[in-house]
Amino acid sequence: MMRRFSDIGVAVIGSGFIGTVHLEALRRLGLQVRGLLEVSPEHGARRAAELGLPRAYRSMEELLADERVEAVHVTSPNALHFPQVRQILAAGKHVVCEKPLATTSQESAELVRLARDAGVVNAVNFNIRFYPLNQHAAAMVASGDLGEVRLVTGHYFQDWLLLDTDWNWRLDPAEGGMLRAVGDIGSHWLDLMSVVGGSRIESVMADLATFVKVRQQPAGPVETFSTERATNTIPREMVTDDAATILLRFEGGARGALAVSQVSAGRKNSLQWEIDGSAAAAAWDSERPDELWLGRRERPNEILLRNPALMNAAGTAAASLPGGHVEGFADTFKALYRAVYADVAAGGPAERPIYPTFADGHDEMLVNDAIATSAREGRWIAVNRA
Ligand SMILES: NC(=O)c1ccc[n+]([C@@H]2O[C@H](COP(=O)([O-])OP(=O)(O)OC[C@H]3O[C@@H](n4cnc5c(N)ncnc54)[C@H](O)[C@@H]3O)[C@@H](O)[C@H]2O)c1
């Protein structure tokens, strides 16, 4: 008999913007969140009290020594993912790591190997896959409803780094990695389109742009999506991408084009995609997540309003509410972890997990490598999966 989620102990590392979303989703599923680890014991104690958690661990060692913690969620800044996940795997615990899995593909390759050797459940938080209509669309494409996939286009735009006074740890390559807009949000689109479109990215032709050449770094730390302005700042030269335009070739023969930007005024968190197939088309917009547009040549187009009674099995499995009761960003975390913790409850990863694994996180890092090389060398670069 499968274990109950309420018998499984979990800990969360980081309690910023997204750590809090992880925590809430885990609670909705009935998992037992035993505590959190923060940048300092003091900040941890404060956040544990605010979030109603039983404890804040004082160190990674203390967290890993808690035998009732079977799985750990890593939601710290990017550069910490590799060292923290490595420690968690060495302790034999299951891991859900935020994207990007690491800041280099050498590191992500090592994490794939270590997770496999440890035999634990390993997931990368590509939550956007788990909007029910994205699951539905992936199954539609897989069953041939759109015909042969020809064109995969879209964008991922935000505006929270538009001004030179906007600051976040992501702007520092030592914390965020060498690709910023592409690594931070483009990665979601690239992962999503490999899944919905049904084939991996084979090669890329990329152009990266740093429009804001100097930014004003506040003297103290800043929370993600914060709108407060600091008075004491230090000018910093920027080396990472505010925006990118990328041409894509997929293994199945499809062509694609993606625009990514964190400097698009008015676009708060706008991921859009369209897939044009030989028989029909589909399109989706993260700011209207309960609507899937289906484009037809011989009959009127359709809008499928997310509805467990009308979606295929994959879409229905990711849904929590009846049609017309809008589901959104936070709900994708619940749907993702429902799949992840089914494997934790079963004792280990399924042969073909339905959630994104470290292998998927690593594959996206290889695509990022090709994007960085292509932008540097000004030519098409094949994704190196050798
Ligand atoms: N899947 C998504 O949709 C999504 C959305 C946002 C962020 N993310 C990812 O989540 C991660 C965190 O991003 P965020 O926006 O929540 O950032 P954030 O700055 O809001 O939060 C990061 C948290 O980590 C804590 N922290 C820093 N150093 C730590 C340490 N040594 N040990 C433990 N905690 C530490 C910080 O104090 C902070 O609470 C990033 O990797 C980011 O790419 C994913």
PDB file of C-alpha atoms in Angstrom, residues 53-308:
ATOM      1  CA  LEU A  53       6.686  26.202  10.807  1.00  0.00           C
ATOM      2  CA  PRO A  54       7.800  24.097  13.785  1.00  0.00           C
ATOM      3  CA  ARG A  55      11.478  24.950  13.438  1.00  0.00           C
ATOM      4  CA  ALA A  56      14.332  26.617  11.602  1.00  0.00           C
ATOM      5  CA  TYR A  57      17.453  24.512  11.203  1.00  0.00           C
ATOM      6  CA  ARG A  58      20.643  26.290  12.193  1.00  0.00           C
ATOM      7  CA  SER A  59      22.753  24.583   9.534  1.00  0.00           C
ATOM      8  CA  MET A  60      22.592  22.152   6.627  1.00  0.00           C
ATOM      9  CA  GLU A  61      24.131  19.523   8.909  1.00  0.00           C
ATOM     10  CA  GLU A  62      21.302  19.934  11.398  1.00  0.00           C
ATOM     11  CA  LEU A  63      18.700  19.685   8.635  1.00  0.00           C
ATOM     12  CA  LEU A  64      20.260  16.545   7.172  1.00  0.00           C
ATOM     13  CA  ALA A  65      20.516  14.963  10.618  1.00  0.00           C
ATOM     14  CA  ASP A  66      16.713  15.202  11.006  1.00  0.00           C
ATOM     15  CA  GLU A  67      15.828  11.605  10.200  1.00  0.00           C
ATOM     16  CA  ARG A  68      12.181  12.423   9.666  1.00  0.00           C
ATOM     17  CA  VAL A  69      13.078  14.654   6.714  1.00  0.00           C
ATOM     18  CA  GLU A  70      12.952  12.414   3.658  1.00  0.00           C
ATOM     19  CA  ALA A  71      12.907  15.090   0.952  1.00  0.00           C
ATOM     20  CA  VAL A  72      14.390  18.569   0.654  1.00  0.00           C
ATOM     21  CA  HIS A  73      13.304  21.470  -1.577  1.00  0.00           C
ATOM     22  CA  VAL A  74      16.146  23.765  -2.673  1.00  0.00           C
ATOM     23  CA  THR A  75      14.933  27.317  -3.375  1.00  0.00           C
ATOM     24  CA  SER A  76      18.096  29.303  -2.641  1.00  0.00           C
ATOM     25  CA  PRO A  77      19.876  31.508  -5.242  1.00  0.00           C
ATOM     26  CA  ASN A  78      21.201  29.586  -8.252  1.00  0.00           C
ATOM     27  CA  ALA A  79      24.883  29.249  -7.309  1.00  0.00           C
ATOM     28  CA  LEU A  80      23.930  27.448  -4.075  1.00  0.00           C
ATOM     29  CA  HIS A  81      21.939  24.713  -5.828  1.00  0.00           C
ATOM     30  CA  PHE A  82      24.979  22.598  -6.718  1.00  0.00           C
ATOM     31  CA  PRO A  83      26.712  22.517  -3.307  1.00  0.00           C
ATOM     32  CA  GLN A  84      23.428  22.136  -1.404  1.00  0.00           C
ATOM     33  CA  VAL A  85      21.979  19.405  -3.638  1.00  0.00           C
ATOM     34  CA  ARG A  86      25.260  17.506  -3.505  1.00  0.00           C
ATOM     35  CA  GLN A  87      25.101  17.456   0.302  1.00  0.00           C
ATOM     36  CA  ILE A  88      21.450  16.375   0.303  1.00  0.00           C
ATOM     37  CA  LEU A  89      22.172  13.523  -2.117  1.00  0.00           C
ATOM     38  CA  ALA A  90      25.122  12.391  -0.011  1.00  0.00           C
ATOM     39  CA  ALA A  91      22.663  12.109   2.901  1.00  0.00           C
ATOM     40  CA  GLY A  92      20.414   9.889   0.744  1.00  0.00           C
ATOM     41  CA  LYS A  93      17.384  12.209   0.750  1.00  0.00           C
ATOM     42  CA  HIS A  94      15.032  12.952  -2.159  1.00  0.00           C
ATOM     43  CA  VAL A  95      15.458  16.409  -3.759  1.00  0.00           C
ATOM     44  CA  VAL A  96      13.300  18.961  -5.546  1.00  0.00           C
ATOM     45  CA  CYS A  97      15.620  21.693  -6.861  1.00  0.00           C
ATOM     46  CA  GLU A  98      14.616  25.008  -8.343  1.00  0.00           C
ATOM     47  CA  LYS A  99      15.747  25.841 -11.855  1.00  0.00           C
ATOM     48  CA  PRO A 100      18.407  26.246 -13.060  1.00  0.00           C
ATOM     49  CA  LEU A 101      19.674  22.948 -11.592  1.00  0.00           C
ATOM     50  CA  ALA A 102      23.203  24.417 -11.421  1.00  0.00           C
ATOM     51  CA  THR A 103      25.169  27.293 -12.893  1.00  0.00           C
ATOM     52  CA  THR A 104      27.250  25.132 -15.278  1.00  0.00           C
ATOM     53  CA  SER A 105      26.493  21.963 -17.238  1.00  0.00           C
ATOM     54  CA  GLN A 106      29.509  20.261 -15.636  1.00  0.00           C
ATOM     55  CA  GLU A 107      27.828  20.705 -12.278  1.00  0.00           C
ATOM     56  CA  SER A 108      24.394  19.639 -13.520  1.00  0.00           C
ATOM     57  CA  ALA A 109      25.942  16.506 -15.145  1.00  0.00           C
ATOM     58  CA  GLU A 110      27.463  15.599 -11.793  1.00  0.00           C
ATOM     59  CA  LEU A 111      24.144  16.044 -10.007  1.00  0.00           C
ATOM     60  CA  VAL A 112      22.420  13.742 -12.523  1.00  0.00           C
ATOM     61  CA  ARG A 113      25.055  11.076 -11.837  1.00  0.00           C
ATOM     62  CA  LEU A 114      24.947  11.496  -8.047  1.00  0.00           C
ATOM     63  CA  ALA A 115      21.128  11.346  -7.978  1.00  0.00           C
ATOM     64  CA  ARG A 116      21.135   8.186 -10.086  1.00  0.00           C
ATOM     65  CA  ASP A 117      23.737   6.551  -7.824  1.00  0.00           C
ATOM     66  CA  ALA A 118      21.757   7.540  -4.724  1.00  0.00           C
ATOM     67  CA  GLY A 119      18.563   6.054  -6.232  1.00  0.00           C
ATOM     68  CA  VAL A 120      16.489   8.941  -4.874  1.00  0.00           C
ATOM     69  CA  VAL A 121      13.608  10.887  -6.401  1.00  0.00           C
ATOM     70  CA  ASN A 122      15.046  13.962  -8.140  1.00  0.00           C
ATOM     71  CA  ALA A 123      13.031  16.780  -9.688  1.00  0.00           C
ATOM     72  CA  VAL A 124      13.724  20.195 -11.182  1.00  0.00           C
ATOM     73  CA  ASN A 125      11.024  22.785 -10.616  1.00  0.00           C
ATOM     74  CA  PHE A 126       9.884  23.392 -14.192  1.00  0.00           C
ATOM     75  CA  ASN A 127       6.409  24.022 -12.784  1.00  0.00           C
ATOM     76  CA  ILE A 128       5.005  25.622 -15.948  1.00  0.00           C
ATOM     77  CA  ARG A 129       4.690  22.163 -17.471  1.00  0.00           C
ATOM     78  CA  PHE A 130       2.020  21.526 -14.834  1.00  0.00           C
ATOM     79  CA  TYR A 131      -0.565  24.043 -15.932  1.00  0.00           C
ATOM     80  CA  PRO A 132      -3.346  21.581 -16.801  1.00  0.00           C
ATOM     81  CA  LEU A 133      -3.714  23.001 -20.325  1.00  0.00           C
ATOM     82  CA  ASN A 134       0.011  22.549 -21.004  1.00  0.00           C
ATOM     83  CA  GLN A 135      -0.315  18.901 -19.963  1.00  0.00           C
ATOM     84  CA  HIS A 136      -3.408  18.624 -22.157  1.00  0.00           C
ATOM     85  CA  ALA A 137      -1.629  20.252 -25.118  1.00  0.00           C
ATOM     86  CA  ALA A 138       1.402  17.948 -24.776  1.00  0.00           C
ATOM     87  CA  ALA A 139      -0.856  14.903 -24.901  1.00  0.00           C
ATOM     88  CA  MET A 140      -2.740  16.374 -27.892  1.00  0.00           C
ATOM     89  CA  VAL A 141       0.491  16.866 -29.827  1.00  0.00           C
ATOM     90  CA  ALA A 142       1.721  13.378 -28.852  1.00  0.00           C
ATOM     91  CA  SER A 143      -1.466  11.794 -30.156  1.00  0.00           C
ATOM     92  CA  GLY A 144      -1.117  13.625 -33.469  1.00  0.00           C
ATOM     93  CA  ASP A 145      -4.046  16.036 -33.081  1.00  0.00           C
ATOM     94  CA  LEU A 146      -2.047  18.922 -34.583  1.00  0.00           C
ATOM     95  CA  GLY A 147      -0.437  16.761 -37.258  1.00  0.00           C
ATOM     96  CA  GLU A 148       3.292  17.157 -37.768  1.00  0.00           C
ATOM     97  CA  VAL A 149       4.776  19.935 -35.600  1.00  0.00           C
ATOM     98  CA  ARG A 150       6.271  22.580 -37.874  1.00  0.00           C
ATOM     99  CA  LEU A 151       6.681  25.886 -36.102  1.00  0.00           C
ATOM    100  CA  VAL A 152       7.186  26.596 -32.372  1.00  0.00           C
ATOM    101  CA  THR A 153       7.224  30.297 -31.507  1.00  0.00           C
ATOM    102  CA  GLY A 154       6.698  32.587 -28.559  1.00  0.00           C
ATOM    103  CA  HIS A 155       8.143  34.740 -25.853  1.00  0.00           C
ATOM    104  CA  TYR A 156       8.807  35.041 -22.158  1.00  0.00           C
ATOM    105  CA  PHE A 157       8.707  38.705 -21.109  1.00  0.00           C
ATOM    106  CA  GLN A 158       8.894  40.432 -17.722  1.00  0.00           C
ATOM    107  CA  ASP A 159       9.507  44.067 -16.773  1.00  0.00           C
ATOM    108  CA  TRP A 160      10.877  43.940 -13.236  1.00  0.00           C
ATOM    109  CA  LEU A 161      14.475  44.638 -14.364  1.00  0.00           C
ATOM    110  CA  LEU A 162      13.571  47.486 -16.762  1.00  0.00           C
ATOM    111  CA  LEU A 163      15.155  50.328 -14.768  1.00  0.00           C
ATOM    112  CA  ASP A 164      18.794  50.780 -13.868  1.00  0.00           C
ATOM    113  CA  THR A 165      17.711  51.033 -10.220  1.00  0.00           C
ATOM    114  CA  ASP A 166      16.151  47.546 -10.310  1.00  0.00           C
ATOM    115  CA  TRP A 167      18.424  45.123  -8.475  1.00  0.00           C
ATOM    116  CA  ASN A 168      18.427  41.451  -7.522  1.00  0.00           C
ATOM    117  CA  TRP A 169      21.038  38.744  -6.849  1.00  0.00           C
ATOM    118  CA  ARG A 170      20.270  37.366 -10.351  1.00  0.00           C
ATOM    119  CA  LEU A 171      22.199  40.324 -11.842  1.00  0.00           C
ATOM    120  CA  ASP A 172      25.454  39.114 -10.278  1.00  0.00           C
ATOM    121  CA  PRO A 173      26.872  36.228 -12.368  1.00  0.00           C
ATOM    122  CA  ALA A 174      28.558  34.800  -9.250  1.00  0.00           C
ATOM    123  CA  GLU A 175      25.083  34.182  -7.754  1.00  0.00           C
ATOM    124  CA  GLY A 176      22.865  33.833 -10.815  1.00  0.00           C
ATOM    125  CA  GLY A 177      25.137  32.340 -13.498  1.00  0.00           C
ATOM    126  CA  MET A 178      26.398  33.711 -16.819  1.00  0.00           C
ATOM    127  CA  LEU A 179      23.001  33.603 -18.588  1.00  0.00           C
ATOM    128  CA  ARG A 180      20.390  35.737 -16.869  1.00  0.00           C
ATOM    129  CA  ALA A 181      17.108  36.324 -18.746  1.00  0.00           C
ATOM    130  CA  VAL A 182      17.687  33.107 -20.706  1.00  0.00           C
ATOM    131  CA  GLY A 183      18.703  31.089 -17.630  1.00  0.00           C
ATOM    132  CA  ASP A 184      16.046  32.559 -15.360  1.00  0.00           C
ATOM    133  CA  ILE A 185      12.934  32.539 -17.561  1.00  0.00           C
ATOM    134  CA  GLY A 186      13.915  31.477 -21.089  1.00  0.00           C
ATOM    135  CA  SER A 187      14.778  28.099 -19.540  1.00  0.00           C
ATOM    136  CA  HIS A 188      11.096  27.579 -18.624  1.00  0.00           C
ATOM    137  CA  TRP A 189       9.954  28.228 -22.213  1.00  0.00           C
ATOM    138  CA  LEU A 190      12.665  26.024 -23.740  1.00  0.00           C
ATOM    139  CA  ASP A 191      11.856  23.165 -21.365  1.00  0.00           C
ATOM    140  CA  LEU A 192       8.116  23.586 -21.890  1.00  0.00           C
ATOM    141  CA  MET A 193       8.342  23.572 -25.666  1.00  0.00           C
ATOM    142  CA  SER A 194      10.462  20.415 -25.706  1.00  0.00           C
ATOM    143  CA  VAL A 195       7.701  18.749 -23.688  1.00  0.00           C
ATOM    144  CA  VAL A 196       4.613  20.173 -25.415  1.00  0.00           C
ATOM    145  CA  GLY A 197       6.164  19.986 -28.889  1.00  0.00           C
ATOM    146  CA  GLY A 198       7.425  16.470 -28.190  1.00  0.00           C
ATOM    147  CA  SER A 199      11.042  16.792 -29.321  1.00  0.00           C
ATOM    148  CA  ARG A 200      14.319  18.112 -27.959  1.00  0.00           C
ATOM    149  CA  ILE A 201      16.132  21.184 -29.222  1.00  0.00           C
ATOM    150  CA  GLU A 202      18.821  20.141 -31.664  1.00  0.00           C
ATOM    151  CA  SER A 203      20.552  23.458 -32.459  1.00  0.00           C
ATOM    152  CA  VAL A 204      20.284  27.180 -31.804  1.00  0.00           C
ATOM    153  CA  MET A 205      21.224  30.563 -33.279  1.00  0.00           C
ATOM    154  CA  ALA A 206      21.138  33.143 -30.493  1.00  0.00           C
ATOM    155  CA  ASP A 207      21.632  36.866 -30.005  1.00  0.00           C
ATOM    156  CA  LEU A 208      21.958  38.196 -26.431  1.00  0.00           C
ATOM    157  CA  ALA A 209      21.560  41.840 -25.462  1.00  0.00           C
ATOM    158  CA  THR A 210      22.552  43.821 -22.364  1.00  0.00           C
ATOM    159  CA  PHE A 211      20.645  47.093 -22.751  1.00  0.00           C
ATOM    160  CA  VAL A 212      21.164  48.394 -19.233  1.00  0.00           C
ATOM    161  CA  LYS A 213      24.955  48.569 -19.141  1.00  0.00           C
ATOM    162  CA  VAL A 214      25.306  49.937 -15.593  1.00  0.00           C
ATOM    163  CA  ARG A 215      22.914  49.268 -12.696  1.00  0.00           C
ATOM    164  CA  GLN A 216      22.701  50.773  -9.239  1.00  0.00           C
ATOM    165  CA  GLN A 217      23.232  48.054  -6.651  1.00  0.00           C
ATOM    166  CA  PRO A 218      21.700  48.880  -3.237  1.00  0.00           C
ATOM    167  CA  ALA A 219      24.132  48.663  -0.347  1.00  0.00           C
ATOM    168  CA  GLY A 220      21.856  45.992   1.327  1.00  0.00           C
ATOM    169  CA  PRO A 221      20.017  42.853  -0.005  1.00  0.00           C
ATOM    170  CA  VAL A 222      16.800  43.063  -2.073  1.00  0.00           C
ATOM    171  CA  GLU A 223      13.918  40.596  -2.357  1.00  0.00           C
ATOM    172  CA  THR A 224      12.777  39.279  -5.724  1.00  0.00           C
ATOM    173  CA  PHE A 225      10.024  41.428  -7.354  1.00  0.00           C
ATOM    174  CA  SER A 226      10.553  44.066  -4.675  1.00  0.00           C
ATOM    175  CA  THR A 227       9.535  47.595  -5.757  1.00  0.00           C
ATOM    176  CA  GLU A 228      11.320  49.489  -2.994  1.00  0.00           C
ATOM    177  CA  ARG A 229      14.116  51.828  -4.069  1.00  0.00           C
ATOM    178  CA  ALA A 230      17.355  52.024  -2.100  1.00  0.00           C
ATOM    179  CA  THR A 231      18.984  55.366  -1.325  1.00  0.00           C
ATOM    180  CA  ASN A 232      22.583  54.107  -0.985  1.00  0.00           C
ATOM    181  CA  THR A 233      23.720  52.420  -4.176  1.00  0.00           C
ATOM    182  CA  ILE A 234      26.927  51.350  -5.928  1.00  0.00           C
ATOM    183  CA  PRO A 235      27.164  51.449  -9.761  1.00  0.00           C
ATOM    184  CA  ARG A 236      27.786  47.973 -11.260  1.00  0.00           C
ATOM    185  CA  GLU A 237      28.672  47.122 -14.856  1.00  0.00           C
ATOM    186  CA  MET A 238      26.362  44.484 -16.307  1.00  0.00           C
ATOM    187  CA  VAL A 239      27.591  41.484 -18.279  1.00  0.00           C
ATOM    188  CA  THR A 240      24.503  39.261 -18.472  1.00  0.00           C
ATOM    189  CA  ASP A 241      21.529  39.318 -20.877  1.00  0.00           C
ATOM    190  CA  ASP A 242      18.525  41.611 -20.339  1.00  0.00           C
ATOM    191  CA  ALA A 243      17.017  40.059 -23.458  1.00  0.00           C
ATOM    192  CA  ALA A 244      17.633  37.406 -26.111  1.00  0.00           C
ATOM    193  CA  THR A 245      16.327  36.441 -29.534  1.00  0.00           C
ATOM    194  CA  ILE A 246      16.864  32.784 -30.408  1.00  0.00           C
ATOM    195  CA  LEU A 247      16.193  30.682 -33.514  1.00  0.00           C
ATOM    196  CA  LEU A 248      15.683  26.967 -32.858  1.00  0.00           C
ATOM    197  CA  ARG A 249      15.768  23.680 -34.720  1.00  0.00           C
ATOM    198  CA  PHE A 250      14.072  20.725 -33.041  1.00  0.00           C
ATOM    199  CA  GLU A 251      15.058  17.063 -33.456  1.00  0.00           C
ATOM    200  CA  GLY A 252      11.723  16.238 -35.076  1.00  0.00           C
ATOM    201  CA  GLY A 253      12.367  18.810 -37.847  1.00  0.00           C
ATOM    202  CA  ALA A 254      10.306  21.673 -36.410  1.00  0.00           C
ATOM    203  CA  ARG A 255      11.677  25.226 -36.452  1.00  0.00           C
ATOM    204  CA  GLY A 256      11.269  27.747 -33.676  1.00  0.00           C
ATOM    205  CA  ALA A 257      11.842  31.314 -32.534  1.00  0.00           C
ATOM    206  CA  LEU A 258      11.887  32.619 -28.967  1.00  0.00           C
ATOM    207  CA  ALA A 259      12.223  36.151 -27.601  1.00  0.00           C
ATOM    208  CA  VAL A 260      13.123  36.520 -23.912  1.00  0.00           C
ATOM    209  CA  SER A 261      13.254  39.765 -21.935  1.00  0.00           C
ATOM    210  CA  GLN A 262      13.232  41.086 -18.396  1.00  0.00           C
ATOM    211  CA  VAL A 263      13.015  44.687 -19.645  1.00  0.00           C
ATOM    212  CA  SER A 264       9.586  44.696 -21.411  1.00  0.00           C
ATOM    213  CA  ALA A 265       7.466  47.433 -19.800  1.00  0.00           C
ATOM    214  CA  GLY A 266       4.038  46.196 -18.760  1.00  0.00           C
ATOM    215  CA  ARG A 267       4.771  42.503 -19.219  1.00  0.00           C
ATOM    216  CA  LYS A 268       4.791  41.249 -15.652  1.00  0.00           C
ATOM    217  CA  ASN A 269       5.210  37.533 -16.274  1.00  0.00           C
ATOM    218  CA  SER A 270       4.117  36.795 -19.816  1.00  0.00           C
ATOM    219  CA  LEU A 271       5.003  33.395 -21.264  1.00  0.00           C
ATOM    220  CA  GLN A 272       3.331  32.742 -24.602  1.00  0.00           C
ATOM    221  CA  TRP A 273       3.724  29.898 -27.047  1.00  0.00           C
ATOM    222  CA  GLU A 274       2.196  28.817 -30.326  1.00  0.00           C
ATOM    223  CA  ILE A 275       2.663  25.509 -32.116  1.00  0.00           C
ATOM    224  CA  ASP A 276       1.679  25.343 -35.770  1.00  0.00           C
ATOM    225  CA  GLY A 277       1.203  21.791 -37.009  1.00  0.00           C
ATOM    226  CA  SER A 278       0.328  20.392 -40.425  1.00  0.00           C
ATOM    227  CA  ALA A 279      -3.324  19.817 -39.342  1.00  0.00           C
ATOM    228  CA  ALA A 280      -4.038  22.424 -36.641  1.00  0.00           C
ATOM    229  CA  ALA A 281      -2.407  24.892 -34.257  1.00  0.00           C
ATOM    230  CA  ALA A 282      -2.461  25.546 -30.520  1.00  0.00           C
ATOM    231  CA  ALA A 283      -1.473  28.562 -28.440  1.00  0.00           C
ATOM    232  CA  TRP A 284      -1.322  29.431 -24.740  1.00  0.00           C
ATOM    233  CA  ASP A 285      -0.598  32.509 -22.631  1.00  0.00           C
ATOM    234  CA  SER A 286       0.507  32.256 -18.978  1.00  0.00           C
ATOM    235  CA  GLU A 287      -1.441  35.399 -18.081  1.00  0.00           C
ATOM    236  CA  ARG A 288      -4.677  33.664 -19.253  1.00  0.00           C
ATOM    237  CA  PRO A 289      -3.689  30.179 -18.105  1.00  0.00           C
ATOM    238  CA  ASP A 290      -7.153  28.610 -18.191  1.00  0.00           C
ATOM    239  CA  GLU A 291      -7.551  29.132 -21.960  1.00  0.00           C
ATOM    240  CA  LEU A 292      -6.055  27.031 -24.756  1.00  0.00           C
ATOM    241  CA  TRP A 293      -6.506  28.420 -28.271  1.00  0.00           C
ATOM    242  CA  LEU A 294      -6.930  25.823 -30.995  1.00  0.00           C
ATOM    243  CA  GLY A 295      -6.490  27.074 -34.558  1.00  0.00           C
ATOM    244  CA  ARG A 296      -8.328  25.355 -37.446  1.00  0.00           C
ATOM    245  CA  ARG A 297      -8.214  25.773 -41.207  1.00  0.00           C
ATOM    246  CA  GLU A 298     -11.512  24.097 -42.197  1.00  0.00           C
ATOM    247  CA  ARG A 299     -13.711  25.050 -39.263  1.00  0.00           C
ATOM    248  CA  PRO A 300     -13.946  27.784 -36.624  1.00  0.00           C
ATOM    249  CA  ASN A 301     -11.187  28.119 -34.056  1.00  0.00           C
ATOM    250  CA  GLU A 302     -11.843  27.017 -30.493  1.00  0.00           C
ATOM    251  CA  ILE A 303     -11.000  28.167 -26.985  1.00  0.00           C
ATOM    252  CA  LEU A 304     -10.825  25.278 -24.536  1.00  0.00           C
ATOM    253  CA  LEU A 305     -11.556  26.614 -21.067  1.00  0.00           C
ATOM    254  CA  ARG A 306      -9.641  24.415 -18.609  1.00  0.00           C
ATOM    255  CA  ASN A 307     -12.154  21.798 -17.511  1.00  0.00           C
ATOM    256  CA  PRO A 308     -11.483  18.322 -16.107  1.00  0.00           C
TER     257      PRO A 308
END
